[in-house]
Tab-separated table of C-alpha atoms in Angstrom:
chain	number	residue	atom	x	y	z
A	1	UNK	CA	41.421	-0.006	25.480
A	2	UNK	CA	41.638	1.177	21.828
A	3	UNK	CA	45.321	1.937	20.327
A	4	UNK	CA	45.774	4.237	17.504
A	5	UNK	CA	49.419	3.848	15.361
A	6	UNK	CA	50.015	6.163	12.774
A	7	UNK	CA	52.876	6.250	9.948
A	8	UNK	CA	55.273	7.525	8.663
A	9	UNK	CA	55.811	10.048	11.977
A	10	UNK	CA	57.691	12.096	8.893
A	11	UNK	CA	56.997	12.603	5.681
A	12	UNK	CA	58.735	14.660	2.994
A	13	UNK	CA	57.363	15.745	-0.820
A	14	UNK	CA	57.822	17.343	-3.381
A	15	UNK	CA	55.324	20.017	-3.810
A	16	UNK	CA	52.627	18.864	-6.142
A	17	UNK	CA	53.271	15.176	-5.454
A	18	UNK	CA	50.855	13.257	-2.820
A	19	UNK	CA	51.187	12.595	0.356
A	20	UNK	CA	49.778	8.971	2.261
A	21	UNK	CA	49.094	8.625	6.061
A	22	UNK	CA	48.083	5.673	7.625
A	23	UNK	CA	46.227	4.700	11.029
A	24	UNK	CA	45.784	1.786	12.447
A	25	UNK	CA	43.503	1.155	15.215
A	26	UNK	CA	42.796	-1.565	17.307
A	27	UNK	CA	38.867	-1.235	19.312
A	28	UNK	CA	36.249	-2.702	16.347
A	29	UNK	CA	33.596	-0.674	18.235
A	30	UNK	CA	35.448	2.847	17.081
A	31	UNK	CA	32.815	3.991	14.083
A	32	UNK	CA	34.353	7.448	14.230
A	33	UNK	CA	37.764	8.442	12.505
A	34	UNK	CA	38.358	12.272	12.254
A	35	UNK	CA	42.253	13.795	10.608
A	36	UNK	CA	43.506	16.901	12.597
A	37	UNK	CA	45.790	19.441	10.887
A	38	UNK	CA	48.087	21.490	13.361
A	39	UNK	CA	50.802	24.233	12.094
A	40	UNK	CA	53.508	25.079	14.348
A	41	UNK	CA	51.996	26.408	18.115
A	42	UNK	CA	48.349	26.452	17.248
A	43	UNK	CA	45.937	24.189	18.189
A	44	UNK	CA	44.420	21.171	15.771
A	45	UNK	CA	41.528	21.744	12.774
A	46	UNK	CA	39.579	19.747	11.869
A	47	UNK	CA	40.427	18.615	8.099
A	48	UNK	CA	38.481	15.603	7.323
A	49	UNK	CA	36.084	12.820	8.971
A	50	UNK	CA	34.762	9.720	8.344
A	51	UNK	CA	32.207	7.132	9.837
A	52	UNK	CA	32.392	3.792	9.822
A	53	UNK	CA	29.404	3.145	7.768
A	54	UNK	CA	31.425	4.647	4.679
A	55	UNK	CA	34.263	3.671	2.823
A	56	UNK	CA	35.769	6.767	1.296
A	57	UNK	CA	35.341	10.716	1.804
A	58	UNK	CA	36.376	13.282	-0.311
A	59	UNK	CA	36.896	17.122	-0.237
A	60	UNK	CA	38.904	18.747	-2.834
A	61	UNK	CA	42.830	17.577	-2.284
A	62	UNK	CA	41.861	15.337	0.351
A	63	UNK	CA	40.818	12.382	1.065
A	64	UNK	CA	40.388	9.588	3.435
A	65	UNK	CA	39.641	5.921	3.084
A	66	UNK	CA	38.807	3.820	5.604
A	67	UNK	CA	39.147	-0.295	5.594
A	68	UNK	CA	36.951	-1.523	8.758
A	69	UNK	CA	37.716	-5.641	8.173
A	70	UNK	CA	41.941	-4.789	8.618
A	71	UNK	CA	41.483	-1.797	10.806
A	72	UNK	CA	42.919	0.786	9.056
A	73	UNK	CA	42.151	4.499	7.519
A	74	UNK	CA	44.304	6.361	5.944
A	75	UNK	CA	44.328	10.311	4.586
A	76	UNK	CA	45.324	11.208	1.148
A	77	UNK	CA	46.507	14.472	-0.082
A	78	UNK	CA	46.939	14.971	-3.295
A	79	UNK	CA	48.991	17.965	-5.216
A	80	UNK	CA	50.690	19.272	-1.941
A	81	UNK	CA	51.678	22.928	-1.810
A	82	UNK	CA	54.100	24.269	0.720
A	83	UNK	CA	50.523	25.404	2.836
A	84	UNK	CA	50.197	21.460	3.373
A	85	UNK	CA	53.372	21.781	5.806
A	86	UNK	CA	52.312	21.007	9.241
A	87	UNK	CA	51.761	17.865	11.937
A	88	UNK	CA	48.586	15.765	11.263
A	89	UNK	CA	46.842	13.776	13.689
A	90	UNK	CA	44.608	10.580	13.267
A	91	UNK	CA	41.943	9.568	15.960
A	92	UNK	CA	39.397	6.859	16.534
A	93	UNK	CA	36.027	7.647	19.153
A	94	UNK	CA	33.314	4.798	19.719
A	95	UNK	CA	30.774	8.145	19.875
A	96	UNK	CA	28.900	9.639	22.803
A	97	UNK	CA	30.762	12.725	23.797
A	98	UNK	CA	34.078	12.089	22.573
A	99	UNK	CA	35.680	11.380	25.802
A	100	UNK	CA	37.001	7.884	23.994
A	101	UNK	CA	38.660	9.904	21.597
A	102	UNK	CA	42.305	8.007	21.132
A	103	UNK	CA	44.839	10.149	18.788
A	104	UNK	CA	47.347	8.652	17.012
A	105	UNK	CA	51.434	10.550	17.617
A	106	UNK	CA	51.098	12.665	14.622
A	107	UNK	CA	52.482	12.562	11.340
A	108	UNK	CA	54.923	15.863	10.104
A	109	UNK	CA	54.230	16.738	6.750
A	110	UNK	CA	57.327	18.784	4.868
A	111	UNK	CA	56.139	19.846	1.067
A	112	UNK	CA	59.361	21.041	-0.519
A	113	UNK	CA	58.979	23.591	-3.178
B	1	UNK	CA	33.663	36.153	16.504
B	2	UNK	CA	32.443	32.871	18.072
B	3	UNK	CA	35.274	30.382	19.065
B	4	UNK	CA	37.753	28.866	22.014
B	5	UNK	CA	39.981	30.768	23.415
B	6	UNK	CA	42.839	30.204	26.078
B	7	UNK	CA	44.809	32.199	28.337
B	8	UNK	CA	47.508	33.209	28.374
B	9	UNK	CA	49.403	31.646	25.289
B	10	UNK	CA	52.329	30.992	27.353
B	11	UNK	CA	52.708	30.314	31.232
B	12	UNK	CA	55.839	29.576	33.681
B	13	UNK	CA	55.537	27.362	36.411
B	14	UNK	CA	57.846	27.847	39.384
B	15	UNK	CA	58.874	25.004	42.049
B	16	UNK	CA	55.435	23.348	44.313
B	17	UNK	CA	53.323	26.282	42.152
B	18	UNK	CA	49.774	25.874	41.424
B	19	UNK	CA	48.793	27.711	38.070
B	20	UNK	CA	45.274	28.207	35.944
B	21	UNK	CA	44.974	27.831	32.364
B	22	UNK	CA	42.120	29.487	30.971
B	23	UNK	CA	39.572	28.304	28.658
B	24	UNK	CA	36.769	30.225	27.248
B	25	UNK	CA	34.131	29.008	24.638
B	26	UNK	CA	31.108	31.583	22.940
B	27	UNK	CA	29.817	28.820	20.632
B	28	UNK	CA	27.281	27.420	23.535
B	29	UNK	CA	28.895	24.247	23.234
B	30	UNK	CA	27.810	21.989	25.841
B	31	UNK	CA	31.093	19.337	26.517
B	32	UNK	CA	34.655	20.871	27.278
B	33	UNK	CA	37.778	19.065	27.117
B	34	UNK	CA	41.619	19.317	28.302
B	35	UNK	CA	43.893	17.623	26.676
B	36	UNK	CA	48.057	17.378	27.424
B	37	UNK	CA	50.534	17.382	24.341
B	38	UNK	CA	54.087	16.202	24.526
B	39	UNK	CA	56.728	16.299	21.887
B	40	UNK	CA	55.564	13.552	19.437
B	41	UNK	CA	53.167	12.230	21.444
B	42	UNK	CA	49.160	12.005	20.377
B	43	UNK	CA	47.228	14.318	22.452
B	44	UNK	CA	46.254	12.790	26.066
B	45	UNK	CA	42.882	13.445	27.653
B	46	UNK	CA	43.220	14.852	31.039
B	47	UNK	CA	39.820	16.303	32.482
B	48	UNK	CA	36.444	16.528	30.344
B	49	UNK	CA	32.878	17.674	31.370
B	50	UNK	CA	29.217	17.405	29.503
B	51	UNK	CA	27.797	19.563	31.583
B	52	UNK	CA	28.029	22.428	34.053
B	53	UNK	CA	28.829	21.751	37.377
B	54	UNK	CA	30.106	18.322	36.359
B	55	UNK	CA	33.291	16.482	34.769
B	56	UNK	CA	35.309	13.323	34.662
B	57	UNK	CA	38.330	12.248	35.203
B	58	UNK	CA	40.381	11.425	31.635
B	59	UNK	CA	43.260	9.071	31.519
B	60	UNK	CA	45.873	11.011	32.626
B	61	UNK	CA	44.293	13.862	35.615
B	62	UNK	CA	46.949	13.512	38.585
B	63	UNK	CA	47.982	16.385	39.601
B	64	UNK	CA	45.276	18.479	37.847
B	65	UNK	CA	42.151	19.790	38.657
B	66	UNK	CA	38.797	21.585	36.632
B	67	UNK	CA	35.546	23.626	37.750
B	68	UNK	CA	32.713	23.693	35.249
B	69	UNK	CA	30.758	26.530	37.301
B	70	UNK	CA	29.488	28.118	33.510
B	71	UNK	CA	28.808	26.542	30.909
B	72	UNK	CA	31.555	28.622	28.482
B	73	UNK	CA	34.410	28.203	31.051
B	74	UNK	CA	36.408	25.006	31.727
B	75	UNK	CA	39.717	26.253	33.684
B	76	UNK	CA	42.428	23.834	34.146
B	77	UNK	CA	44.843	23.894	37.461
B	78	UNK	CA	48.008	22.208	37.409
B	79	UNK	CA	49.126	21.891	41.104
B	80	UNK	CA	52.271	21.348	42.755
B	81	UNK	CA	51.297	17.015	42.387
B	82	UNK	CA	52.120	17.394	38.584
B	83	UNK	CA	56.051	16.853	38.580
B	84	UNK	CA	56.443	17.188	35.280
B	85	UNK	CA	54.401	19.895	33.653
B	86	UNK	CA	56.221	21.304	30.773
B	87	UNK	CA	53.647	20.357	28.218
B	88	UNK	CA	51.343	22.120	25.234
B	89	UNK	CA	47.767	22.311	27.240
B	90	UNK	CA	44.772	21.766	24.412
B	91	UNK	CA	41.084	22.914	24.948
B	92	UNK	CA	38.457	21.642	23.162
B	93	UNK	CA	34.363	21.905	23.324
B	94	UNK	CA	31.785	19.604	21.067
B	95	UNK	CA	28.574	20.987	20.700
B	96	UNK	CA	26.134	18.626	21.678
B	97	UNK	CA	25.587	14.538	22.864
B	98	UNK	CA	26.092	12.729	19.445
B	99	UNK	CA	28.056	15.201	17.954
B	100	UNK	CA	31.762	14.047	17.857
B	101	UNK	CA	33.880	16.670	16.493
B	102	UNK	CA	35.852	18.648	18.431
B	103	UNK	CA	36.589	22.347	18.231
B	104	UNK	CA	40.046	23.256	19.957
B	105	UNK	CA	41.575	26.155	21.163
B	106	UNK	CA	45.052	27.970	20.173
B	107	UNK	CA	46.642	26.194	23.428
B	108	UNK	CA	48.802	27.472	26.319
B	109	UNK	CA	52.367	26.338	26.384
B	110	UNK	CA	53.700	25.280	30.151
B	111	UNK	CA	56.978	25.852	30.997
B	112	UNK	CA	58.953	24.951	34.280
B	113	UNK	CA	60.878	27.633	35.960
């Protein structure tokens, strides 16, 4: 079945600097690579998708980028504020109703002011 | 104020207990979801359904058990089988077949007495 890694599981900047998470995944038939933002006891929001038939997405600070022939995707934030601060998931879905939805262990993001 | 909503926000379990987690969803989304979240884990699929009256088993739904008798509830019952519960219970609906994103709800926090 499909495996999702994800790194760094922490990650500390330095408020306006960027921030890089990366996903690896393992299931060539996943087309479907959504980021999750969670803050402390809520549950995760949507921040960003992607689909395997493009190679980069962009809204405002973020961004993601995905590389189909290696595998991998990764989510870029750019000029972090101390709102960035939370635990963001990766996840890979070969479609239908999302029941082969695979997250990656999550990523905690500290932006230092 | 459409959304996904689950009850109550925190629950205690005592020794060979059953207990219901609540989920509730007014966006008329037609696929529910409950997912189990450890302590830097990825979030682990436990019970979805597409449609009332219906619902599958997800990788991980020993010792748990769903009803899909209306289309905006999904409850969740963790019975005495579960020996370890303590967990962060996730709810989450998509709207339609083909639609992959997920909408989750503020999650219910299980704790062992």
């Amino acid at each position: 079945g499909e495996n999702v890694e994800q790194h760094p599981s922490t990650l500390s900047v330095q408020e306006g600097d960027s921030a890089v998470i990366k996903c690896t995944y393992s299931d060539s038939a996943s087309n479907y690579f959504p980021w999750y933002k969670q803050e402390l006891g809520k549950g995760p929001q949507l921040i960003i998708d992607i689909r395997s038939n493009v190679g980069e997405k962009k809204d405002q600070r973020i961004a993601v980028t995905l590389n189909k022939t290696a595998k991998h995707f990764s989510l870029h934030i750019t000029e972090t504020q101390p709102e960035d601060s939370a635990v963001y998931f990766c996840a890979a879905s070969k479609g239908n109703y999302g029941q082969n939805f695979v997250f990656g262990p999550g990523t905690r993001l500290s932006v230092l002011p | 104020d459409g959304g996904i909503t689950q009850s109550p926000k925190y629950l205690f379990r005592k020794e060979g207990q059953n207990v219901t987690l609540s989920c509730e969803q007014n966006l008329n989304h037609d696929a529910m979801y409950w997912y189990r979240q450890d302590p830097g884990q990825g979030l682990r699929l436990i019970y979805y359904s597409q449609i009332v009256n219906d619902f599958q088993k997800g990788d991980i739904a020993e010792g748990y058990s769903v009803s899909r008798e209306k289309k905006e509830s999904f409850p969740l019952t963790v019975t005495s089988a579960q020996k370890n519960p303590t967990a962060f219970y996730l709810c989450a609906s998509i709207p339609r077949a083909g639609m992959e994103t997920q909408y989750f709800g503020p999650g219910t926090r299980l704790l062992v007495l």
